[in-house]
mmCIF file of N, CA, C and O in Angstrom:
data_model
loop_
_atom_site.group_PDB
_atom_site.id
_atom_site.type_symbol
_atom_site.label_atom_id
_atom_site.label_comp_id
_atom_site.label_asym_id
_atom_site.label_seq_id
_atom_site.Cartn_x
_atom_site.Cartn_y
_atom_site.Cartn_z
ATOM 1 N N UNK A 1 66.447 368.974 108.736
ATOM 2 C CA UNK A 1 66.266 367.559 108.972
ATOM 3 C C UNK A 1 67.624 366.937 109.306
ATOM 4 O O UNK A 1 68.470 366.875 108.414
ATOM 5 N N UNK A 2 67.878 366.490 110.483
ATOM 6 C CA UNK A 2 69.277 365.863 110.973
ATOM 7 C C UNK A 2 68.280 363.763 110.373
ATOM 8 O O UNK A 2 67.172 363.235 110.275
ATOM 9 N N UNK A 3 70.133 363.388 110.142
ATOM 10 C CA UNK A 3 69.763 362.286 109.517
ATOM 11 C C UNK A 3 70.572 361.576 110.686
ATOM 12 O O UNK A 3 71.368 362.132 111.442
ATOM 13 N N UNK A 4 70.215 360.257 110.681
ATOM 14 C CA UNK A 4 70.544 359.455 112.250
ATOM 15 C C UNK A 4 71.461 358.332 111.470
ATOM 16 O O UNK A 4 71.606 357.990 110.296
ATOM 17 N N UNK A 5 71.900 358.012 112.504
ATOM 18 C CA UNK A 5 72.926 356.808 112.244
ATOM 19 C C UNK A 5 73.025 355.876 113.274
ATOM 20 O O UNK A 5 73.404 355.987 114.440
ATOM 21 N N UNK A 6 72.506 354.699 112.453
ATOM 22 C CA UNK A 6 72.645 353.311 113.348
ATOM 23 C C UNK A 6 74.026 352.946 114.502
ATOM 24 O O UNK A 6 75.051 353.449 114.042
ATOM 25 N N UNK A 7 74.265 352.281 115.726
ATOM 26 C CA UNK A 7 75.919 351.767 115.948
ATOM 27 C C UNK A 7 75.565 350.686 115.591
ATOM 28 O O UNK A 7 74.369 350.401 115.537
ATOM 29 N N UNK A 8 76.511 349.848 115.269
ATOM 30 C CA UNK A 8 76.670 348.660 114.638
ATOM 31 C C UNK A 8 76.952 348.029 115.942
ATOM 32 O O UNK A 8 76.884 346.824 115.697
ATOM 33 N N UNK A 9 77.310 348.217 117.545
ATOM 34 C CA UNK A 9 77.678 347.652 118.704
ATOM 35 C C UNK A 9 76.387 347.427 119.305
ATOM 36 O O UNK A 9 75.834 346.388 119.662
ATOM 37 N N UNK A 10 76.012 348.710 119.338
ATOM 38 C CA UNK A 10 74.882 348.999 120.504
ATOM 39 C C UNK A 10 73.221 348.929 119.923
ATOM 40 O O UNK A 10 72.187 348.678 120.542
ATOM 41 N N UNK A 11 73.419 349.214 118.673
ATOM 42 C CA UNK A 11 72.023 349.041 117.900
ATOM 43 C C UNK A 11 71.476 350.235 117.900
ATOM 44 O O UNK A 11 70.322 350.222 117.472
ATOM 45 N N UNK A 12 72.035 351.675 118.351
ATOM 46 C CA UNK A 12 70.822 353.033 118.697
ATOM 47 C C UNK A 12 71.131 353.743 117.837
ATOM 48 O O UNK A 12 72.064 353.471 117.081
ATOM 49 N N UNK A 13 70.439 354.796 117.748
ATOM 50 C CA UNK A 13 70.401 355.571 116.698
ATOM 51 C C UNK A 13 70.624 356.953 117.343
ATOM 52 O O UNK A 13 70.035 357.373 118.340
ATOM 53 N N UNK A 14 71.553 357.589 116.633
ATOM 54 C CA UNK A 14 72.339 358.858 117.291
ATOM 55 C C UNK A 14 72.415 360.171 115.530
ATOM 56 O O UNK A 14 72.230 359.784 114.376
ATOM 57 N N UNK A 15 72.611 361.071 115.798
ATOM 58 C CA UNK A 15 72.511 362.080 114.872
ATOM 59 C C UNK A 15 74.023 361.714 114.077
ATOM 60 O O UNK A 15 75.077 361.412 114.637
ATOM 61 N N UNK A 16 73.797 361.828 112.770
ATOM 62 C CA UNK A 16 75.632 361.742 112.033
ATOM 63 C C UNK A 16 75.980 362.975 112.138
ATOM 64 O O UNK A 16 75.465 363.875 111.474
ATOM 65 N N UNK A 17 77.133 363.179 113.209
ATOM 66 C CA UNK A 17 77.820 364.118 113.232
ATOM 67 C C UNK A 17 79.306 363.483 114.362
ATOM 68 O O UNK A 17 79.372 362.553 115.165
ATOM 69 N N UNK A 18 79.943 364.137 114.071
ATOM 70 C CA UNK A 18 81.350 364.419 114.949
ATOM 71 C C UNK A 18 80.932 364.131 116.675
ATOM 72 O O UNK A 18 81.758 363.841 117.541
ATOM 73 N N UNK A 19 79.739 364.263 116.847
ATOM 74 C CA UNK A 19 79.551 364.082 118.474
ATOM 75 C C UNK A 19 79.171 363.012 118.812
ATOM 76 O O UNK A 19 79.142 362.774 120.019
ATOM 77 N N UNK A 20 78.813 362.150 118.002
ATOM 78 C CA UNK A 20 78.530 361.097 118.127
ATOM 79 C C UNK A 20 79.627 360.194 117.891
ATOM 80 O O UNK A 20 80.196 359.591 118.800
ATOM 81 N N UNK A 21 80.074 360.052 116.056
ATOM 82 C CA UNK A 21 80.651 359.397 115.766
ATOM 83 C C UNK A 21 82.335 359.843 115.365
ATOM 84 O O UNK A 21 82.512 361.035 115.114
ATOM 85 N N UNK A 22 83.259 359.132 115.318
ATOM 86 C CA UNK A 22 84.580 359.761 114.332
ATOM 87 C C UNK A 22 84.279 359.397 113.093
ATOM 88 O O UNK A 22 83.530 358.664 112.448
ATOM 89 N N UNK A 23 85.272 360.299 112.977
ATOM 90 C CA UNK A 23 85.695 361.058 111.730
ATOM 91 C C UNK A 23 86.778 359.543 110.615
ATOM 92 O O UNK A 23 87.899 359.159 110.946
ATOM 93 N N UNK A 24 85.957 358.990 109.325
ATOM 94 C CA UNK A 24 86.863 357.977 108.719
ATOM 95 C C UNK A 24 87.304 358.551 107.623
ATOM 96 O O UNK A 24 86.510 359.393 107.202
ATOM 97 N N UNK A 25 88.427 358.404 106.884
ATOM 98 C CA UNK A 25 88.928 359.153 106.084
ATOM 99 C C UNK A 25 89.539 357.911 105.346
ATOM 100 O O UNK A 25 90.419 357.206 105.840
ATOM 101 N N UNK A 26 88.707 357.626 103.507
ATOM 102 C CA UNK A 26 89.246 356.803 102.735
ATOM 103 C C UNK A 26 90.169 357.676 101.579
ATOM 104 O O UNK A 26 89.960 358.857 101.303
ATOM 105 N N UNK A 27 91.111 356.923 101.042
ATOM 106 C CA UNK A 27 91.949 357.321 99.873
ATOM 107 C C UNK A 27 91.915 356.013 99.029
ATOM 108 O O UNK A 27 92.139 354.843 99.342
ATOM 109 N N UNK A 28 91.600 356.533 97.991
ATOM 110 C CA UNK A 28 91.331 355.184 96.814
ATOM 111 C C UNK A 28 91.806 356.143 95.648
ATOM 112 O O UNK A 28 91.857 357.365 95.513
ATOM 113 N N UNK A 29 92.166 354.934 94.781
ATOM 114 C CA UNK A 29 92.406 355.786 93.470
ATOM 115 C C UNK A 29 91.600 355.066 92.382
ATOM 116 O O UNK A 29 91.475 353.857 92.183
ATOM 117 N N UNK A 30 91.014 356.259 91.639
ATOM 118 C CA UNK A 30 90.073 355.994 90.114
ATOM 119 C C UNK A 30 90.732 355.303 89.450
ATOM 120 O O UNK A 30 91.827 354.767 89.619
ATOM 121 N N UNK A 31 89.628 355.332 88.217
ATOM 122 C CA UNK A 31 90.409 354.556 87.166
ATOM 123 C C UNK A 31 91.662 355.168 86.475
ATOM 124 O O UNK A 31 92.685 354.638 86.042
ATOM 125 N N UNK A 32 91.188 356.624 86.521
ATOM 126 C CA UNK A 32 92.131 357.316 85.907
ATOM 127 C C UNK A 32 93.597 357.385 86.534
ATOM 128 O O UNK A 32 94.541 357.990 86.025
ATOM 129 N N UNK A 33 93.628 356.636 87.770
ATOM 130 C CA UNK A 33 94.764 356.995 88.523
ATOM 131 C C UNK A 33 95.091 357.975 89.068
ATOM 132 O O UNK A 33 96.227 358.230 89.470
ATOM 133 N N UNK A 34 93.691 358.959 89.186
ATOM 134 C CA UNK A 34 93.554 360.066 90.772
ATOM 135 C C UNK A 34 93.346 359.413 92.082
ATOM 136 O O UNK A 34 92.849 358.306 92.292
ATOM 137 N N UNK A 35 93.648 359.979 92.640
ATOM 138 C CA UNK A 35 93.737 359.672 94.360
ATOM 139 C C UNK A 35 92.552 360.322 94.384
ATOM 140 O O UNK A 35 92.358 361.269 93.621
ATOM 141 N N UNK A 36 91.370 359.790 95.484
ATOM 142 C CA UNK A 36 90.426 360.141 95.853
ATOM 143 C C UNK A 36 90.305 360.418 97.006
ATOM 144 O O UNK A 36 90.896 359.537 97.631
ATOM 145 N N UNK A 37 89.673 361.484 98.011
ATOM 146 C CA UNK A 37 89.625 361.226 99.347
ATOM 147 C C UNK A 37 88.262 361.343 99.404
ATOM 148 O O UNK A 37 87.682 362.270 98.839
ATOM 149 N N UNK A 38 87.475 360.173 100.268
ATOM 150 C CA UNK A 38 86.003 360.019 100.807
ATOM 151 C C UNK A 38 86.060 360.228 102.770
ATOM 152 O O UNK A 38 86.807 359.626 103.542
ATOM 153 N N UNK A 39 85.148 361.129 103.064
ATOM 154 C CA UNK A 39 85.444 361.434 104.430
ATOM 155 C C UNK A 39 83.786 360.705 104.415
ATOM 156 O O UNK A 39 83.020 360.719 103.451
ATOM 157 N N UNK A 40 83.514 360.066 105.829
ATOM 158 C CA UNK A 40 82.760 359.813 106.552
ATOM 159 C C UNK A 40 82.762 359.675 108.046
ATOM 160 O O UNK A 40 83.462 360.362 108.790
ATOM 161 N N UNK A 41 81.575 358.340 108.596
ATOM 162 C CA UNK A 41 81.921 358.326 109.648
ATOM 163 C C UNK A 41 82.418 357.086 110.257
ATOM 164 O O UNK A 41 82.936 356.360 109.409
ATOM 165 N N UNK A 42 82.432 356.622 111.396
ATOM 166 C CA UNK A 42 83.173 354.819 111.394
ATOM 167 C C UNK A 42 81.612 354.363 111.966
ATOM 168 O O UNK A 42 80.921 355.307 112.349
ATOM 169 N N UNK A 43 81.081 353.161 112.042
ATOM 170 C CA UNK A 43 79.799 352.312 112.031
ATOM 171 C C UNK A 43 79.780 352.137 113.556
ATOM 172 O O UNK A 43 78.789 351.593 114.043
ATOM 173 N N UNK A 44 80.777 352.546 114.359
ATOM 174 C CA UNK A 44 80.585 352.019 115.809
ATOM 175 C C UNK A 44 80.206 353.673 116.511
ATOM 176 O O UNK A 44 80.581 354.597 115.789
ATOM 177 N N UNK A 45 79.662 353.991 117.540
ATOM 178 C CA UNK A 45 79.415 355.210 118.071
ATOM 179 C C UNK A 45 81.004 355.966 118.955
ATOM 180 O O UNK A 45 82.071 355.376 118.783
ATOM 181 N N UNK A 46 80.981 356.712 119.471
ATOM 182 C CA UNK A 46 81.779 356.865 120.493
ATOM 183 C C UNK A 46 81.994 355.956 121.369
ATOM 184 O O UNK A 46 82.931 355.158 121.420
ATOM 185 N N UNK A 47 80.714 356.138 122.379
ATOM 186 C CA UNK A 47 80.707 355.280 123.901
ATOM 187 C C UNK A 47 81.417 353.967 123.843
ATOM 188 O O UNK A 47 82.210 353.551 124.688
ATOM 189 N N UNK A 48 81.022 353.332 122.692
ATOM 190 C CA UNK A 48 81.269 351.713 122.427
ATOM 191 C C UNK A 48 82.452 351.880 122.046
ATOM 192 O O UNK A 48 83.250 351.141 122.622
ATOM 193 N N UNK A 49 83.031 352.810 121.032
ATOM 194 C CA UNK A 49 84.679 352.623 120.905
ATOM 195 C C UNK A 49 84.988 352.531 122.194
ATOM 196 O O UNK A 49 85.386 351.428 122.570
ATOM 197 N N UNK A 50 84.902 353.503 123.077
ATOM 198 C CA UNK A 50 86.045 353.629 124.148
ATOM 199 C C UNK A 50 85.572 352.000 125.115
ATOM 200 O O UNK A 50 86.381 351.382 125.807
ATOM 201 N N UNK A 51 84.707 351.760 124.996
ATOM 202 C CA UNK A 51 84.244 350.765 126.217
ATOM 203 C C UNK A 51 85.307 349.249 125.334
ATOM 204 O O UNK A 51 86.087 348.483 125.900
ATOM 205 N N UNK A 52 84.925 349.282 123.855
ATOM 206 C CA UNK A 52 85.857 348.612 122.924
ATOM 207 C C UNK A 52 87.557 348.037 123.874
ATOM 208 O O UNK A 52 88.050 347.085 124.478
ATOM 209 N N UNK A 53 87.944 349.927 123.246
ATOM 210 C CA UNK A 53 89.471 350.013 123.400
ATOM 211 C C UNK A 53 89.972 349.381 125.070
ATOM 212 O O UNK A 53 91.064 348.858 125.292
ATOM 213 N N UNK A 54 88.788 349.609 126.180
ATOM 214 C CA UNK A 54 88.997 349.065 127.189
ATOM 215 C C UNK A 54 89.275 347.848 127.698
ATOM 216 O O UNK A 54 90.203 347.462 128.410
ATOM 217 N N UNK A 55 88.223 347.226 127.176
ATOM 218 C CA UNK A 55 88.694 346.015 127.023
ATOM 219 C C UNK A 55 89.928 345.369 126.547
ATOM 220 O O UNK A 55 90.692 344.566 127.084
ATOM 221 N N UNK A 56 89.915 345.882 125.507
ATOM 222 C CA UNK A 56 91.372 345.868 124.797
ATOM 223 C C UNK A 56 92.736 345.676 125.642
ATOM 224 O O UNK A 56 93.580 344.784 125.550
ATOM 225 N N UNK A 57 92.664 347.123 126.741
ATOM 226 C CA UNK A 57 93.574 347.028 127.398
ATOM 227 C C UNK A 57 93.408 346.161 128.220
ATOM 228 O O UNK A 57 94.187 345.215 128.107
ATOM 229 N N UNK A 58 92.778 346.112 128.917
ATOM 230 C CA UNK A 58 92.126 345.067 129.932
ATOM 231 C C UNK A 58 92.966 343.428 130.179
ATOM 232 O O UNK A 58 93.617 342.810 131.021
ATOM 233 N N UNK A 59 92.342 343.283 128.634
ATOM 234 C CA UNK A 59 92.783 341.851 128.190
ATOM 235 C C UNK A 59 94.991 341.233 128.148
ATOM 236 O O UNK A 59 95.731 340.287 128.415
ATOM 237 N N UNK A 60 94.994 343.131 127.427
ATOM 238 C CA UNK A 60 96.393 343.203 127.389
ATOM 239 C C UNK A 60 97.344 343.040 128.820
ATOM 240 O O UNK A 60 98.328 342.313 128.961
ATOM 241 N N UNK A 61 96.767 343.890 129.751
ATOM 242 C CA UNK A 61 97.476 344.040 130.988
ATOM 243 C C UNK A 61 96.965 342.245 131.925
ATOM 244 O O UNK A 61 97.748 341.884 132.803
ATOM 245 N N UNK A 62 96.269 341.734 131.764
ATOM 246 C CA UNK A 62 96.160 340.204 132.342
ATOM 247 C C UNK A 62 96.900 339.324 131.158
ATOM 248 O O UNK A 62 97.492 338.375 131.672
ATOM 249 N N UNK A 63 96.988 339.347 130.249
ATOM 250 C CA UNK A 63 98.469 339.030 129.472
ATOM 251 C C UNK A 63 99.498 338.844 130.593
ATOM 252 O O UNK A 63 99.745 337.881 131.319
ATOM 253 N N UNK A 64 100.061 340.178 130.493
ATOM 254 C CA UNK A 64 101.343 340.706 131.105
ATOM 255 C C UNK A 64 101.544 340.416 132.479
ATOM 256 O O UNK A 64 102.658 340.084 132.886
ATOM 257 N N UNK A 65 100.323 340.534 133.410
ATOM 258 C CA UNK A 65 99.897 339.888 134.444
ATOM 259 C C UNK A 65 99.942 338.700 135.157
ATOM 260 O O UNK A 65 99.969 338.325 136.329
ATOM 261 N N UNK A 66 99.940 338.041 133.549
ATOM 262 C CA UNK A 66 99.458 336.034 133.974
ATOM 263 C C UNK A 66 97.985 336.415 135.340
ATOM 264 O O UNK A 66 98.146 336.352 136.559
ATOM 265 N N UNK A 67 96.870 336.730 134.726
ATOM 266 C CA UNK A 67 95.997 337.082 135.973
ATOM 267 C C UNK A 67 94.794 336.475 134.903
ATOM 268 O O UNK A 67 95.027 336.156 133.737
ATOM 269 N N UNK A 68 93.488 336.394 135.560
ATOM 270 C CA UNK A 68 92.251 336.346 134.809
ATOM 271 C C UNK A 68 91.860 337.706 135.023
ATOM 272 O O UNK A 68 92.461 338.483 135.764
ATOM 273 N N UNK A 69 90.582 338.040 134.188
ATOM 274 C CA UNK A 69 90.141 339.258 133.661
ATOM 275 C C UNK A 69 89.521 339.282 135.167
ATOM 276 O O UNK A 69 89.714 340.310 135.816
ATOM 277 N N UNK A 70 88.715 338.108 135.826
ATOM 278 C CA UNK A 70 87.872 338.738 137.328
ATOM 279 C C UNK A 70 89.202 338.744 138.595
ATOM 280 O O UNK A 70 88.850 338.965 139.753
ATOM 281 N N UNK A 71 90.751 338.486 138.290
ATOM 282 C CA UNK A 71 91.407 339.047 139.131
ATOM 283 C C UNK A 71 92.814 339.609 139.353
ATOM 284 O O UNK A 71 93.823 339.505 140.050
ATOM 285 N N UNK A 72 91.958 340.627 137.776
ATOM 286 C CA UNK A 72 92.627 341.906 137.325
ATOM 287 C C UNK A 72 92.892 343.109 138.368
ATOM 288 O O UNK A 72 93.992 343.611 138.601
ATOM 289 N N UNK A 73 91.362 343.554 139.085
ATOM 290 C CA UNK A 73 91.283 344.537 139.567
ATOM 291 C C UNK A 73 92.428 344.613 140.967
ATOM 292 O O UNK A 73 93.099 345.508 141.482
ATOM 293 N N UNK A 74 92.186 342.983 141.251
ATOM 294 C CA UNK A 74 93.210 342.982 142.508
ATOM 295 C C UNK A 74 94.939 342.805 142.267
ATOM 296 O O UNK A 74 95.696 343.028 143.212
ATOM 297 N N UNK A 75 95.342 342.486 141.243
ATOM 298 C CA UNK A 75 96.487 342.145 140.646
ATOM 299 C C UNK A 75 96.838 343.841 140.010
ATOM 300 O O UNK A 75 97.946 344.376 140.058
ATOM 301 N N UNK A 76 95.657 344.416 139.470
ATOM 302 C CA UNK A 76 96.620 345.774 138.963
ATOM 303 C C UNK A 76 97.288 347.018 140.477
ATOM 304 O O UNK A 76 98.263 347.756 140.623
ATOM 305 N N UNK A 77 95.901 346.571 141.428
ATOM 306 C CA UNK A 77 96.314 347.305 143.044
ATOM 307 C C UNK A 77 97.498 346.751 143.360
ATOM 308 O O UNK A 77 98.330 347.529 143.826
ATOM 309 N N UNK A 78 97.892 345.310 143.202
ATOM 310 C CA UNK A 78 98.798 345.109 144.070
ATOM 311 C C UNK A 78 99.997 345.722 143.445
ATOM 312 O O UNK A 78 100.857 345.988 144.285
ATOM 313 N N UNK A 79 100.352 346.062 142.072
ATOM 314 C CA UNK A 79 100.825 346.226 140.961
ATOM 315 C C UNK A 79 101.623 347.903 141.418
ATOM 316 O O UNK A 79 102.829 348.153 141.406
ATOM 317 N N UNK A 80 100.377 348.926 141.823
ATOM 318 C CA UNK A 80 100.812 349.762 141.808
ATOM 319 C C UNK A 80 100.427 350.090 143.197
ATOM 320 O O UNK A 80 100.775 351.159 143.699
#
């Protein structure tokens, strides 16, 4: 039985595993003052991270630009 996992971006439901999602890695410490490590996965899928991080840049390089986001595409050509 594979168990599914919601994206929190996109709303679909994909298998929990590494192909879908990354890899989150918590460290907390008990009461006792052990370090704990909890591995899971992160709530967003792949596809949507990267489409995410794109934007990201996107936004960054029309910054740097002084451009708007609809005249990016022609400002990064002239660019390079």
């Amino acid at each position: 039985m594979t168990t599914l996992k919601i994206c929190t971006c996109c709303n679909k439901e994909y298998p929990k595993n590494k192909d879908f999602f990354f890899k989150k890695i918590l460290k907390q410490k008990n009461k006792k003052g052990e370090n704990k490590i909890y591995h899971s996965f992160r709530s967003v899928c792949k596809k949507c991270h990267a489409k995410q991080t794109k934007n990201r840049l996107v936004k960054k390089r029309c910054i740097e630009l002084n451009c708007d986001i609809s005249d990016y595409n022609e400002q990064w050509r002239a660019q390079y």
